[in-house]
Amino acid sequence: MRRLQGQKPKFQKHYNHDNGRPLGTMEEMLRYAHDTTGSLILANTLVLRSKKAITGVMVRKAMEQLMRRHPILRMCYQKNQSEEYHLQKMTTLKVDLRERDTTDWKSVMEESLLEKFDGKNGPLWRVLFLPKARYQSNADEEIPEITSHPHECICIINFHHIVVDGPSYSRMFAEFKTYLGNALNNEEPQVSSMPMLPPIDLYLDEAAPSRWYHPLMPLVFRLLCMIPGFTARMMGEFAAKGNAFTRKYGVEIQRSPHIQPKTKIIPLEFTKSETSKFLKKCKEYQTTVQGAVQTAAGVSMVTMLEDQTLEVPTRVTVNIRPFLKSKVPNDYAGAYYLRVECENLLVSTPDPGMFWSMAKQASNDIHTQLKNNEPVKKWSVMKFLFPVVLGMMNNELKEEDDGCGGRRRQLLVFTNLGYAKFLDGSPEDDVILRARFGGCAEHHQGTIFDNNIVTFNGKLFWTVIHYSNIVSDVVAQKFCVIDEFYFDQKDRTKVLENSAFSFVLLIIFTSVSDT
């Protein structure tokens, strides 16, 4: 805590890969969220298919190779004599592998998001191996890899958010399946350790140096908090004060106090044909996949709130590496991301022309903020306010719930990993990734619906994340039908009966000229 209340340390450009280093400001925030409420634990389900059966011994071997390559996987965090948290090498290097006999991978994934890591001793990651679990896709198509790679298993990988972000864990999965292939063939790959890089703080300071007055901002902020109403207004930006959804519907735990707060997932898969058509539509209407899916989810939210139009507060996680002056490789594990805040005006049940117009606007909004370096500029200010904000949030955690269920103003959050071509498989590979779904624990504080998206092997995989204490399974399915997709105009009536979200998906696959 002292770090957040005082001067941040000066970070080195390079560290010995096993000597550790101080935590950065963002890492300290992630550590605090994890240690206090168990928030921001990451879970990724990997559906693996292989030419020969994968065993627990092979999974352990692949984990050991990953740990050898990535120094941050060898770390834990402890306080030094100055009461500041540092990453340091585990006293005893070990991997946390747990083999489960169950076939219910979704429940295992959701339960895994309830278990904190032992930050003091490590490791800050673990793998749950489910050799008997099988993946049932919602997409109706033939799967050629069933023949070429007849064996299937599921691995669920949990990370402390200090350890990875989206770009780095997705590349780590490519390494993981390669190491599994080595283990299948009794091969011993030569794996050398990557360097230990500094936290994001150093790189952001290079990209947007602090102004002389920025260190004075905490004092100014505290003085402004003495003005009646100012604190409440500012905390609405940073802390959990509810949003349009909670104000209209309340939260599920108020109606059913016995519910265990839990992060839950809805896995969605598009076929290759659907994905190809979707990508072509995005190109045709000059928008990005992010703009389209963000608008789809936003329109569904507007419809659920029974509004005609609404500005939907949305947060989009972005890989900040391309915007840094010094190079941070995408495969270097760590938290190197920032967020873009969006608030686009959306209408309910739009026709295709209106939908694609809104999607293009959402896409342009994100690109403009990134082009103007807005996330980095915002960070250069906010890093000085984090100590004050954290203190307020700490006090808030001690107060009774005010009925908002720990929800922030954002109705939707997105993590889009893009087209991860490095995850593509081929018939020659010993192990291929059949599907991947991911999520982040935010049942204590967060949004209404989180969305985690990745495309590989020609297919788009979309994980919709919701929270048992906020919305029921019925409401979540209303947001996103999980059993059926209707992309044929003949089924438009049926779509409307099932889900506003599926109606928007229909629009995605319908051209403007078809209406």
PDB file of N, CA and C in Angstrom, residues 4 46 62 81 88 109 136 182 198 201 225 255 321 332 344 354 414 422 455 472 491 513:
ATOM      1  N   LEU A   4       1.326   2.966  -3.288  1.00  0.00           N
ATOM      2  CA  LEU A   4       0.201   3.722  -3.815  1.00  0.00           C
ATOM      3  C   LEU A   4       0.016   5.041  -3.087  1.00  0.00           C
ATOM      4  N   LEU A  46      -9.114 -24.274 -22.940  1.00  0.00           N
ATOM      5  CA  LEU A  46      -8.525 -24.704 -24.202  1.00  0.00           C
ATOM      6  C   LEU A  46      -9.045 -26.097 -24.538  1.00  0.00           C
ATOM      7  N   ALA A  62       4.729 -29.764 -20.314  1.00  0.00           N
ATOM      8  CA  ALA A  62       4.511 -28.540 -21.092  1.00  0.00           C
ATOM      9  C   ALA A  62       4.481 -27.320 -20.185  1.00  0.00           C
ATOM     10  N   GLN A  81      11.466  -4.666   2.905  1.00  0.00           N
ATOM     11  CA  GLN A  81      11.599  -3.991   4.200  1.00  0.00           C
ATOM     12  C   GLN A  81      10.887  -2.650   4.234  1.00  0.00           C
ATOM     13  N   GLN A  88       9.237 -11.584  -6.952  1.00  0.00           N
ATOM     14  CA  GLN A  88      10.484 -12.285  -6.697  1.00  0.00           C
ATOM     15  C   GLN A  88      10.305 -13.766  -7.004  1.00  0.00           C
ATOM     16  N   MET A 109     -14.495 -24.377 -14.875  1.00  0.00           N
ATOM     17  CA  MET A 109     -13.964 -23.061 -15.226  1.00  0.00           C
ATOM     18  C   MET A 109     -14.540 -21.987 -14.312  1.00  0.00           C
ATOM     19  N   GLN A 136     -18.989 -29.580 -26.690  1.00  0.00           N
ATOM     20  CA  GLN A 136     -20.141 -29.639 -27.583  1.00  0.00           C
ATOM     21  C   GLN A 136     -20.372 -28.244 -28.152  1.00  0.00           C
ATOM     22  N   ASN A 182       5.663 -31.744 -28.334  1.00  0.00           N
ATOM     23  CA  ASN A 182       6.990 -32.269 -28.005  1.00  0.00           C
ATOM     24  C   ASN A 182       6.881 -33.425 -27.014  1.00  0.00           C
ATOM     25  N   PRO A 198      10.556  -4.401 -17.440  1.00  0.00           N
ATOM     26  CA  PRO A 198       9.912  -3.551 -16.431  1.00  0.00           C
ATOM     27  C   PRO A 198       8.403  -3.530 -16.628  1.00  0.00           C
ATOM     28  N   ASP A 201       4.569   0.936 -16.535  1.00  0.00           N
ATOM     29  CA  ASP A 201       4.820   2.317 -16.110  1.00  0.00           C
ATOM     30  C   ASP A 201       5.963   2.966 -16.881  1.00  0.00           C
ATOM     31  N   CYS A 225     -12.449  17.161  -3.093  1.00  0.00           N
ATOM     32  CA  CYS A 225     -13.362  16.219  -2.439  1.00  0.00           C
ATOM     33  C   CYS A 225     -14.054  16.837  -1.224  1.00  0.00           C
ATOM     34  N   ARG A 255     -33.070 -10.431  -5.038  1.00  0.00           N
ATOM     35  CA  ARG A 255     -34.263 -11.267  -5.163  1.00  0.00           C
ATOM     36  C   ARG A 255     -34.030 -12.666  -4.609  1.00  0.00           C
ATOM     37  N   ARG A 321       0.931  -2.175 -26.574  1.00  0.00           N
ATOM     38  CA  ARG A 321       2.292  -2.369 -27.081  1.00  0.00           C
ATOM     39  C   ARG A 321       2.584  -1.596 -28.369  1.00  0.00           C
ATOM     40  N   TYR A 332       5.650 -11.422 -24.808  1.00  0.00           N
ATOM     41  CA  TYR A 332       6.203 -11.236 -23.465  1.00  0.00           C
ATOM     42  C   TYR A 332       5.053 -11.161 -22.468  1.00  0.00           C
ATOM     43  N   ASN A 344     -21.379   5.291 -27.248  1.00  0.00           N
ATOM     44  CA  ASN A 344     -22.008   5.515 -28.541  1.00  0.00           C
ATOM     45  C   ASN A 344     -23.525   5.489 -28.430  1.00  0.00           C
ATOM     46  N   MET A 354     -28.863   1.005 -40.639  1.00  0.00           N
ATOM     47  CA  MET A 354     -28.593   1.736 -39.401  1.00  0.00           C
ATOM     48  C   MET A 354     -27.575   0.992 -38.549  1.00  0.00           C
ATOM     49  N   PHE A 414     -15.344  -5.225 -23.304  1.00  0.00           N
ATOM     50  CA  PHE A 414     -14.865  -6.086 -24.388  1.00  0.00           C
ATOM     51  C   PHE A 414     -13.365  -6.306 -24.301  1.00  0.00           C
ATOM     52  N   PHE A 422      -1.541 -17.206 -35.242  1.00  0.00           N
ATOM     53  CA  PHE A 422      -0.545 -18.085 -34.637  1.00  0.00           C
ATOM     54  C   PHE A 422      -1.193 -19.256 -33.896  1.00  0.00           C
ATOM     55  N   THR A 455     -10.486 -14.942 -32.875  1.00  0.00           N
ATOM     56  CA  THR A 455     -10.722 -15.646 -34.136  1.00  0.00           C
ATOM     57  C   THR A 455      -9.464 -16.416 -34.516  1.00  0.00           C
ATOM     58  N   SER A 472     -29.867 -13.399 -13.773  1.00  0.00           N
ATOM     59  CA  SER A 472     -30.164 -14.828 -13.780  1.00  0.00           C
ATOM     60  C   SER A 472     -29.713 -15.440 -15.099  1.00  0.00           C
ATOM     61  N   ASP A 491     -36.407 -16.835 -40.786  1.00  0.00           N
ATOM     62  CA  ASP A 491     -36.588 -17.094 -39.362  1.00  0.00           C
ATOM     63  C   ASP A 491     -36.637 -15.815 -38.544  1.00  0.00           C
ATOM     64  N   SER A 513     -29.335  -4.425 -48.834  1.00  0.00           N
ATOM     65  CA  SER A 513     -30.216  -4.567 -49.989  1.00  0.00           C
ATOM     66  C   SER A 513     -31.263  -5.654 -49.805  1.00  0.00           C
TER      67      SER A 513
END
